[in-house]
Amino acid sequence: DIHAHVLPWLLDNSSLTAKLKNKYSNFYVTVISQMESAPYDCELKLLGDTKDKVIIVREVELMGEQQPVIFARSVIPKTNDTEKLLAIGSRPLGEILFDDPLIYRDQLEVGQHQGTWARRSTFVVGTTKVLVSEIFLEKLYA
């Protein structure tokens, strides 16, 4: 069972970044890594055909009150469609995914990861699929 205080975060269709900015006056992103990497098999399945594509895996912590509240992992094939996404530095990916009317969220999966709630979304950027996984840390609900 998903607790009532978790549902609005997990099932929200709007920008998580915008929600976090509303909750925390000092919201920011810490980039842990962004580099060429091999995605997990389950991620590759959701991305579809990635043959001959370089894949960039971006891992960040979304910070509120100086503490990580969400861990996010994005799997981004390097294509002309994703050039802008890969150049954002420490800006939140959500800002771009939700501000660009040509980008849409395709599939949303909700589940648990090591005892905490998580979700995974596929976004379609031009002809390229991008996968964003978000792990909701307990601090978020405090």
PDB file of C-alpha atoms in Angstrom:
ATOM      1  CA  ASP A   1       0.000   0.000   0.000  1.00  0.00           C
ATOM      2  CA  ILE A   2       1.234   3.465  -0.881  1.00  0.00           C
ATOM      3  CA  HIS A   3       0.869   5.914   2.006  1.00  0.00           C
ATOM      4  CA  ALA A   4      -1.316   8.960   1.398  1.00  0.00           C
ATOM      5  CA  HIS A   5       1.608  11.357   1.914  1.00  0.00           C
ATOM      6  CA  VAL A   6       3.602   9.588  -0.823  1.00  0.00           C
ATOM      7  CA  LEU A   7       0.918   9.459  -3.529  1.00  0.00           C
ATOM      8  CA  PRO A   8       0.969  13.143  -4.561  1.00  0.00           C
ATOM      9  CA  TRP A   9       4.713  12.839  -5.228  1.00  0.00           C
ATOM     10  CA  LEU A  10       4.677   9.499  -7.027  1.00  0.00           C
ATOM     11  CA  LEU A  11       1.671   9.984  -9.269  1.00  0.00           C
ATOM     12  CA  ASP A  12       2.001  13.668 -10.072  1.00  0.00           C
ATOM     13  CA  ASN A  13       2.028  14.383 -13.801  1.00  0.00           C
ATOM     14  CA  SER A  14       3.554  17.824 -13.521  1.00  0.00           C
ATOM     15  CA  SER A  15       7.184  18.757 -12.997  1.00  0.00           C
ATOM     16  CA  LEU A  16       8.782  17.277  -9.886  1.00  0.00           C
ATOM     17  CA  THR A  17      11.302  20.133 -10.055  1.00  0.00           C
ATOM     18  CA  ALA A  18       8.501  22.695  -9.767  1.00  0.00           C
ATOM     19  CA  LYS A  19       6.991  20.816  -6.806  1.00  0.00           C
ATOM     20  CA  LEU A  20      10.347  20.729  -5.031  1.00  0.00           C
ATOM     21  CA  LYS A  21      10.928  24.433  -5.638  1.00  0.00           C
ATOM     22  CA  ASN A  22       7.563  25.089  -3.990  1.00  0.00           C
ATOM     23  CA  LYS A  23       8.455  22.964  -0.974  1.00  0.00           C
ATOM     24  CA  TYR A  24      12.061  24.130  -0.446  1.00  0.00           C
ATOM     25  CA  SER A  25      13.284  27.705  -0.657  1.00  0.00           C
ATOM     26  CA  ASN A  26      16.833  26.432  -1.239  1.00  0.00           C
ATOM     27  CA  PHE A  27      16.234  23.664  -3.788  1.00  0.00           C
ATOM     28  CA  TYR A  28      19.226  22.727  -5.962  1.00  0.00           C
ATOM     29  CA  VAL A  29      20.745  19.817  -7.868  1.00  0.00           C
ATOM     30  CA  THR A  30      24.032  18.086  -7.127  1.00  0.00           C
ATOM     31  CA  VAL A  31      25.413  16.207 -10.126  1.00  0.00           C
ATOM     32  CA  ILE A  32      27.059  12.981  -8.941  1.00  0.00           C
ATOM     33  CA  SER A  33      28.099  11.889 -12.415  1.00  0.00           C
ATOM     34  CA  GLN A  34      27.267  12.310 -16.090  1.00  0.00           C
ATOM     35  CA  MET A  35      29.217  10.029 -18.380  1.00  0.00           C
ATOM     36  CA  GLU A  36      29.091   7.395 -21.037  1.00  0.00           C
ATOM     37  CA  SER A  37      27.962   4.177 -19.411  1.00  0.00           C
ATOM     38  CA  ALA A  38      26.154   0.919 -20.057  1.00  0.00           C
ATOM     39  CA  PRO A  39      22.552   1.064 -18.811  1.00  0.00           C
ATOM     40  CA  TYR A  40      20.949  -1.852 -16.984  1.00  0.00           C
ATOM     41  CA  ASP A  41      19.099  -4.404 -19.148  1.00  0.00           C
ATOM     42  CA  CYS A  42      15.729  -3.299 -17.758  1.00  0.00           C
ATOM     43  CA  GLU A  43      16.548   0.286 -18.808  1.00  0.00           C
ATOM     44  CA  LEU A  44      17.581  -0.757 -22.308  1.00  0.00           C
ATOM     45  CA  LYS A  45      14.248  -2.576 -22.760  1.00  0.00           C
ATOM     46  CA  LEU A  46      12.353   0.632 -22.023  1.00  0.00           C
ATOM     47  CA  LEU A  47      14.533   2.710 -24.354  1.00  0.00           C
ATOM     48  CA  GLY A  48      13.970   0.449 -27.341  1.00  0.00           C
ATOM     49  CA  ASP A  49      16.555   0.447 -30.120  1.00  0.00           C
ATOM     50  CA  THR A  50      19.834   1.903 -28.896  1.00  0.00           C
ATOM     51  CA  LYS A  51      22.135   0.006 -31.250  1.00  0.00           C
ATOM     52  CA  ASP A  52      25.141   2.100 -32.322  1.00  0.00           C
ATOM     53  CA  LYS A  53      24.169   4.903 -29.911  1.00  0.00           C
ATOM     54  CA  VAL A  54      26.364   6.299 -27.196  1.00  0.00           C
ATOM     55  CA  ILE A  55      24.422   6.283 -23.903  1.00  0.00           C
ATOM     56  CA  ILE A  56      25.004   8.910 -21.238  1.00  0.00           C
ATOM     57  CA  VAL A  57      23.947   8.065 -17.686  1.00  0.00           C
ATOM     58  CA  ARG A  58      23.373  11.079 -15.446  1.00  0.00           C
ATOM     59  CA  GLU A  59      23.011  10.615 -11.694  1.00  0.00           C
ATOM     60  CA  VAL A  60      21.996  13.516  -9.463  1.00  0.00           C
ATOM     61  CA  GLU A  61      20.683  14.297  -6.021  1.00  0.00           C
ATOM     62  CA  LEU A  62      17.822  16.748  -5.733  1.00  0.00           C
ATOM     63  CA  MET A  63      18.519  18.743  -2.597  1.00  0.00           C
ATOM     64  CA  GLY A  64      16.144  20.449  -0.179  1.00  0.00           C
ATOM     65  CA  GLU A  65      17.216  22.024   3.128  1.00  0.00           C
ATOM     66  CA  GLN A  66      20.822  20.959   2.319  1.00  0.00           C
ATOM     67  CA  GLN A  67      19.847  17.258   2.260  1.00  0.00           C
ATOM     68  CA  PRO A  68      19.175  14.872  -0.615  1.00  0.00           C
ATOM     69  CA  VAL A  69      15.424  14.278  -0.944  1.00  0.00           C
ATOM     70  CA  ILE A  70      15.424  12.470  -4.300  1.00  0.00           C
ATOM     71  CA  PHE A  71      18.042  10.455  -6.140  1.00  0.00           C
ATOM     72  CA  ALA A  72      17.552  10.594  -9.915  1.00  0.00           C
ATOM     73  CA  ARG A  73      19.156   8.545 -12.658  1.00  0.00           C
ATOM     74  CA  SER A  74      18.630   9.520 -16.279  1.00  0.00           C
ATOM     75  CA  VAL A  75      19.598   7.357 -19.236  1.00  0.00           C
ATOM     76  CA  ILE A  76      20.047   9.573 -22.276  1.00  0.00           C
ATOM     77  CA  PRO A  77      21.062   8.290 -25.714  1.00  0.00           C
ATOM     78  CA  LYS A  78      23.358  10.812 -27.387  1.00  0.00           C
ATOM     79  CA  THR A  79      21.468  12.076 -30.457  1.00  0.00           C
ATOM     80  CA  ASN A  80      20.711  15.412 -32.104  1.00  0.00           C
ATOM     81  CA  ASP A  81      17.460  15.397 -30.112  1.00  0.00           C
ATOM     82  CA  THR A  82      19.234  15.212 -26.744  1.00  0.00           C
ATOM     83  CA  GLU A  83      22.141  17.642 -27.286  1.00  0.00           C
ATOM     84  CA  LYS A  84      20.383  20.341 -25.259  1.00  0.00           C
ATOM     85  CA  LEU A  85      19.605  17.932 -22.389  1.00  0.00           C
ATOM     86  CA  LEU A  86      23.208  16.797 -22.130  1.00  0.00           C
ATOM     87  CA  ALA A  87      24.474  20.383 -21.837  1.00  0.00           C
ATOM     88  CA  ILE A  88      22.437  21.481 -18.796  1.00  0.00           C
ATOM     89  CA  GLY A  89      25.136  21.086 -16.153  1.00  0.00           C
ATOM     90  CA  SER A  90      23.599  21.357 -12.700  1.00  0.00           C
ATOM     91  CA  ARG A  91      20.218  22.626 -13.912  1.00  0.00           C
ATOM     92  CA  PRO A  92      17.359  20.227 -13.169  1.00  0.00           C
ATOM     93  CA  LEU A  93      16.501  17.997 -16.125  1.00  0.00           C
ATOM     94  CA  GLY A  94      12.815  18.416 -15.232  1.00  0.00           C
ATOM     95  CA  GLU A  95      12.955  22.096 -16.148  1.00  0.00           C
ATOM     96  CA  ILE A  96      13.659  21.194 -19.749  1.00  0.00           C
ATOM     97  CA  LEU A  97      11.493  18.077 -19.982  1.00  0.00           C
ATOM     98  CA  PHE A  98       8.391  19.952 -18.843  1.00  0.00           C
ATOM     99  CA  ASP A  99       9.073  23.341 -20.436  1.00  0.00           C
ATOM    100  CA  ASP A 100       9.514  22.033 -23.965  1.00  0.00           C
ATOM    101  CA  PRO A 101       6.103  21.373 -25.557  1.00  0.00           C
ATOM    102  CA  LEU A 102       7.679  18.960 -28.043  1.00  0.00           C
ATOM    103  CA  ILE A 103       8.787  16.612 -25.254  1.00  0.00           C
ATOM    104  CA  TYR A 104       6.175  14.332 -23.726  1.00  0.00           C
ATOM    105  CA  ARG A 105       6.071  11.719 -20.993  1.00  0.00           C
ATOM    106  CA  ASP A 106       5.231   8.310 -22.328  1.00  0.00           C
ATOM    107  CA  GLN A 107       5.153   5.555 -19.721  1.00  0.00           C
ATOM    108  CA  LEU A 108       5.225   5.926 -15.922  1.00  0.00           C
ATOM    109  CA  GLU A 109       6.045   2.984 -13.653  1.00  0.00           C
ATOM    110  CA  VAL A 110       5.835   3.083  -9.878  1.00  0.00           C
ATOM    111  CA  GLY A 111       7.541   0.632  -7.556  1.00  0.00           C
ATOM    112  CA  GLN A 112       9.883   0.205  -4.641  1.00  0.00           C
ATOM    113  CA  HIS A 113      13.663   0.352  -4.569  1.00  0.00           C
ATOM    114  CA  GLN A 114      15.481  -0.850  -1.459  1.00  0.00           C
ATOM    115  CA  GLY A 115      12.458  -0.173   0.743  1.00  0.00           C
ATOM    116  CA  THR A 116      11.638   3.302  -0.524  1.00  0.00           C
ATOM    117  CA  TRP A 117       9.245   4.463  -3.243  1.00  0.00           C
ATOM    118  CA  ALA A 118      10.493   5.097  -6.742  1.00  0.00           C
ATOM    119  CA  ARG A 119       9.165   5.784 -10.190  1.00  0.00           C
ATOM    120  CA  ARG A 120      10.474   5.536 -13.702  1.00  0.00           C
ATOM    121  CA  SER A 121       9.311   7.620 -16.648  1.00  0.00           C
ATOM    122  CA  THR A 122      10.051   7.398 -20.341  1.00  0.00           C
ATOM    123  CA  PHE A 123      10.117  10.757 -22.105  1.00  0.00           C
ATOM    124  CA  VAL A 124      10.079  11.153 -25.868  1.00  0.00           C
ATOM    125  CA  VAL A 125      12.419  13.852 -27.150  1.00  0.00           C
ATOM    126  CA  GLY A 126      12.038  14.122 -30.923  1.00  0.00           C
ATOM    127  CA  THR A 127      12.648  10.533 -32.033  1.00  0.00           C
ATOM    128  CA  THR A 128      14.733   9.631 -28.969  1.00  0.00           C
ATOM    129  CA  LYS A 129      13.475   7.982 -25.786  1.00  0.00           C
ATOM    130  CA  VAL A 130      14.981   9.159 -22.498  1.00  0.00           C
ATOM    131  CA  LEU A 131      14.505   7.268 -19.230  1.00  0.00           C
ATOM    132  CA  VAL A 132      14.307   9.056 -15.883  1.00  0.00           C
ATOM    133  CA  SER A 133      14.244   7.077 -12.613  1.00  0.00           C
ATOM    134  CA  GLU A 134      13.537   8.870  -9.340  1.00  0.00           C
ATOM    135  CA  ILE A 135      14.003   7.392  -5.890  1.00  0.00           C
ATOM    136  CA  PHE A 136      12.061   9.257  -3.219  1.00  0.00           C
ATOM    137  CA  LEU A 137      14.107   9.476  -0.025  1.00  0.00           C
ATOM    138  CA  GLU A 138      12.378   9.558   3.379  1.00  0.00           C
ATOM    139  CA  LYS A 139      13.608  13.131   4.036  1.00  0.00           C
ATOM    140  CA  LEU A 140      11.185  14.308   1.351  1.00  0.00           C
ATOM    141  CA  TYR A 141       8.160  13.525   3.511  1.00  0.00           C
ATOM    142  CA  ALA A 142       9.558  14.972   6.735  1.00  0.00           C
TER     143      ALA A 142
END
